[in-house]
Every structure is written in structure tokens, then in C-alpha cells.
Amino acid sequence: MLKVSDWANSLYLERYSHTNGRVVIETSTFELEIDPEPAWTMAAEDEQAQHLLPQSAAEAAADAESEWMNRLLDRVSESE
């Protein structure tokens, strides 16, 4: 059983893509700042429509996600 004194800050992101395989970002040295105003929110209608997308549109969305993750990984590499 964990005690409160055993807890620590950590961030662990894991995803899998056909292009890059398994991608893991893990850190314990970060500073989190939360903006009280959300930068963007998806409307309920848009979210529902996204679940109804044909396969080609879903693949396009997956490609966009992969591009975003690649940019994120580039920034992490630059900061190290």
C-alpha cells in the first residue's frame, strides 16, 4: 500500500501508431500550469458526428493525431 510520503509528480503518456509503433513520453521533472480558460472545446454535436465518420475520414483524423504527436516529440527532443 502506498503512503502519501511515497507519492511523486510524474507524467506518463503512451500511444501506439502504425507509423511509429509504441511511443512513450515519461517525465518527473515538469512544471504544470493550468489556464483557467480552455483554449478549445468540442461541441457535443461535433463529437457525435466524429463517431459517425467513414473509415477514410477516421484515417485522416488519425494522421492528424500522428502529426501532432510528431511535433510534440520534436519539441521534447529540442528541450533536452
Coordinates of N, CA and C in Angstrom, one line a residue:
M1 N 0.8 -1.2 0.0 CA 0.0 0.0 0.0 C 0.9 1.3 0.0
L2 N 0.5 2.2 -0.9 CA 1.3 3.5 -0.9 C 0.9 4.4 0.2
K3 N 1.9 5.0 0.8 CA 1.7 6.1 1.7 C 1.8 7.4 1.0
V4 N 1.2 8.4 1.6 CA 1.3 9.8 0.9 C 2.7 10.2 0.7
S5 N 3.6 9.8 1.7 CA 5.0 10.2 1.5 C 5.7 9.5 0.3
D6 N 5.1 8.4 -0.2 CA 5.6 7.7 -1.4 C 5.2 8.3 -2.7
W7 N 4.3 9.3 -2.7 CA 3.8 9.8 -4.0 C 4.8 10.8 -4.5
A8 N 4.8 11.0 -5.8 CA 5.7 11.9 -6.5 C 5.0 12.4 -7.8
N9 N 5.4 13.5 -8.3 CA 4.9 14.0 -9.6 C 5.5 13.2 -10.7
S10 N 4.6 12.8 -11.6 CA 5.1 12.1 -12.8 C 4.1 12.3 -13.9
L11 N 4.6 12.2 -15.1 CA 3.7 12.2 -16.3 C 4.1 11.1 -17.2
Y12 N 3.1 10.3 -17.6 CA 3.4 9.1 -18.5 C 2.3 9.1 -19.6
L13 N 2.8 9.3 -20.8 CA 1.9 9.3 -22.0 C 2.3 8.2 -22.8
E14 N 1.4 7.3 -23.2 CA 1.8 6.2 -24.1 C 0.7 6.1 -25.2
R15 N 1.2 5.9 -26.4 CA 0.3 5.7 -27.5 C 0.9 4.7 -28.5
Y16 N 0.1 4.2 -29.4 CA 0.6 3.3 -30.4 C 0.1 3.8 -31.8
S17 N 1.0 3.8 -32.8 CA 0.6 4.1 -34.1 C 1.2 3.2 -35.1
H18 N 0.6 3.0 -36.2 CA 1.2 2.1 -37.2 C 2.5 2.6 -37.8
T19 N 2.6 4.0 -37.8 CA 3.8 4.6 -38.4 C 4.9 4.5 -37.4
N20 N 4.7 4.9 -36.1 CA 5.8 5.0 -35.2 C 5.9 3.8 -34.2
G21 N 4.9 3.0 -34.2 CA 4.9 1.9 -33.2 C 4.5 2.5 -31.8
R22 N 5.1 1.9 -30.8 CA 4.8 2.4 -29.4 C 5.7 3.6 -29.1
V23 N 5.0 4.7 -28.7 CA 5.6 5.9 -28.3 C 5.3 6.2 -26.8
V24 N 6.3 6.5 -26.0 CA 6.2 6.7 -24.6 C 6.9 8.0 -24.3
I25 N 6.2 8.9 -23.6 CA 6.8 10.1 -23.0 C 6.6 10.0 -21.5
E26 N 7.7 10.0 -20.8 CA 7.7 9.9 -19.3 C 8.6 10.9 -18.7
T27 N 8.1 11.6 -17.7 CA 9.0 12.5 -17.0 C 8.5 12.7 -15.6
S28 N 9.5 13.1 -14.8 CA 9.1 13.5 -13.4 C 9.6 14.9 -13.1
T29 N 10.2 15.6 -14.1 CA 10.7 16.9 -13.9 C 9.9 17.8 -14.9
F30 N 8.8 18.3 -14.4 CA 7.9 19.2 -15.2 C 7.2 20.2 -14.3
E31 N 6.8 21.2 -14.8 CA 6.0 22.2 -14.1 C 4.7 22.4 -14.8
L32 N 3.6 22.2 -14.2 CA 2.3 22.3 -14.8 C 1.6 23.6 -14.4
E33 N 1.2 24.3 -15.4 CA 0.4 25.5 -15.2 C -0.9 25.3 -16.0
I34 N -2.0 25.5 -15.3 CA -3.4 25.3 -15.9 C -4.0 26.7 -16.1
D35 N -4.3 26.9 -17.4 CA -5.0 28.1 -17.8 C -6.5 28.0 -17.4
P36 N -7.0 28.9 -16.7 CA -8.4 28.8 -16.2 C -9.4 28.8 -17.4
E37 N -9.0 29.4 -18.5 CA -9.9 29.4 -19.7 C -9.5 28.3 -20.7
P38 N -10.4 27.4 -21.1 CA -10.0 26.4 -22.0 C -9.7 27.0 -23.4
A39 N -8.7 26.5 -24.1 CA -8.3 27.1 -25.4 C -9.3 26.6 -26.4
W40 N -9.9 25.4 -26.2 CA -10.8 24.9 -27.2 C -11.6 23.8 -26.6
T41 N -12.9 23.7 -26.9 CA -13.7 22.6 -26.5 C -14.5 22.1 -27.7
M42 N -14.8 20.9 -27.8 CA -15.6 20.3 -28.9 C -17.0 20.3 -28.5
A43 N -17.8 20.8 -29.5 CA -19.3 20.8 -29.3 C -19.8 19.4 -29.3
A44 N -20.8 19.2 -28.5 CA -21.4 17.8 -28.4 C -21.8 17.3 -29.8
E45 N -22.4 18.1 -30.6 CA -22.8 17.7 -32.0 C -21.5 17.2 -32.8
D46 N -20.4 18.0 -32.7 CA -19.2 17.6 -33.4 C -18.6 16.3 -32.9
E47 N -18.7 16.1 -31.6 CA -18.2 14.8 -31.1 C -19.0 13.7 -31.6
Q48 N -20.3 13.8 -31.6 CA -21.2 12.8 -32.0 C -20.9 12.5 -33.5
A49 N -20.8 13.6 -34.3 CA -20.5 13.4 -35.7 C -19.2 12.7 -36.0
Q50 N -18.2 12.9 -35.1 CA -16.9 12.3 -35.3 C -17.0 10.8 -35.1
H51 N -17.9 10.3 -34.3 CA -18.1 8.9 -34.1 C -18.8 8.2 -35.3
L52 N -19.4 9.0 -36.2 CA -20.1 8.5 -37.3 C -19.3 8.7 -38.6
L53 N -18.0 9.1 -38.5 CA -17.2 9.3 -39.7 C -16.9 8.0 -40.5
P54 N -16.9 8.1 -41.8 CA -16.5 6.9 -42.5 C -15.0 6.6 -42.3
Q55 N -14.6 5.4 -42.7 CA -13.2 5.0 -42.4 C -12.2 6.0 -42.9
S56 N -12.3 6.5 -44.1 CA -11.3 7.4 -44.7 C -11.2 8.6 -43.9
A57 N -12.3 9.2 -43.4 CA -12.2 10.4 -42.5 C -11.6 10.0 -41.2
A58 N -11.8 8.8 -40.7 CA -11.2 8.4 -39.4 C -9.7 8.3 -39.6
E59 N -9.3 7.8 -40.8 CA -7.9 7.7 -41.1 C -7.2 9.0 -41.2
A60 N -7.9 10.0 -41.7 CA -7.4 11.4 -41.8 C -7.2 11.9 -40.4
A61 N -8.2 11.7 -39.6 CA -8.1 12.2 -38.2 C -6.9 11.5 -37.5
A62 N -6.7 10.2 -37.7 CA -5.5 9.5 -37.1 C -4.2 10.1 -37.6
D63 N -4.2 10.4 -38.9 CA -3.0 11.1 -39.5 C -2.7 12.4 -38.8
A64 N -3.8 13.2 -38.6 CA -3.6 14.5 -38.0 C -3.1 14.3 -36.5
E65 N -3.6 13.3 -35.8 CA -3.1 13.0 -34.5 C -1.6 12.6 -34.5
S66 N -1.3 11.8 -35.5 CA 0.1 11.4 -35.6 C 1.1 12.6 -35.9
E67 N 0.6 13.5 -36.7 CA 1.4 14.7 -37.0 C 1.5 15.5 -35.7
W68 N 0.5 15.6 -34.9 CA 0.5 16.4 -33.7 C 1.5 15.7 -32.7
M69 N 1.5 14.4 -32.6 CA 2.4 13.7 -31.7 C 3.8 13.9 -32.2
N70 N 4.1 13.9 -33.5 CA 5.4 14.1 -34.0 C 5.9 15.5 -33.7
R71 N 5.1 16.5 -33.8 CA 5.5 17.8 -33.4 C 5.8 17.9 -31.9
L72 N 5.0 17.2 -31.1 CA 5.2 17.2 -29.6 C 6.6 16.5 -29.3
L73 N 6.8 15.4 -30.0 CA 8.1 14.7 -29.7 C 9.3 15.5 -30.2
D74 N 9.1 16.3 -31.3 CA 10.2 17.2 -31.7 C 10.5 18.2 -30.7
R75 N 9.5 18.8 -30.1 CA 9.7 19.8 -29.1 C 10.3 19.2 -27.8
V76 N 9.9 18.0 -27.4 CA 10.5 17.4 -26.3 C 12.0 17.2 -26.5
S77 N 12.3 16.7 -27.7 CA 13.7 16.4 -28.1 C 14.6 17.7 -28.1
E78 N 14.0 18.8 -28.6 CA 14.7 20.1 -28.6 C 15.0 20.6 -27.2
S79 N 14.1 20.3 -26.2 CA 14.3 20.9 -24.9 C 15.2 20.1 -24.1
E80 N 15.6 18.9 -24.5 CA 16.6 18.1 -23.8 C 18.0 18.4 -24.0

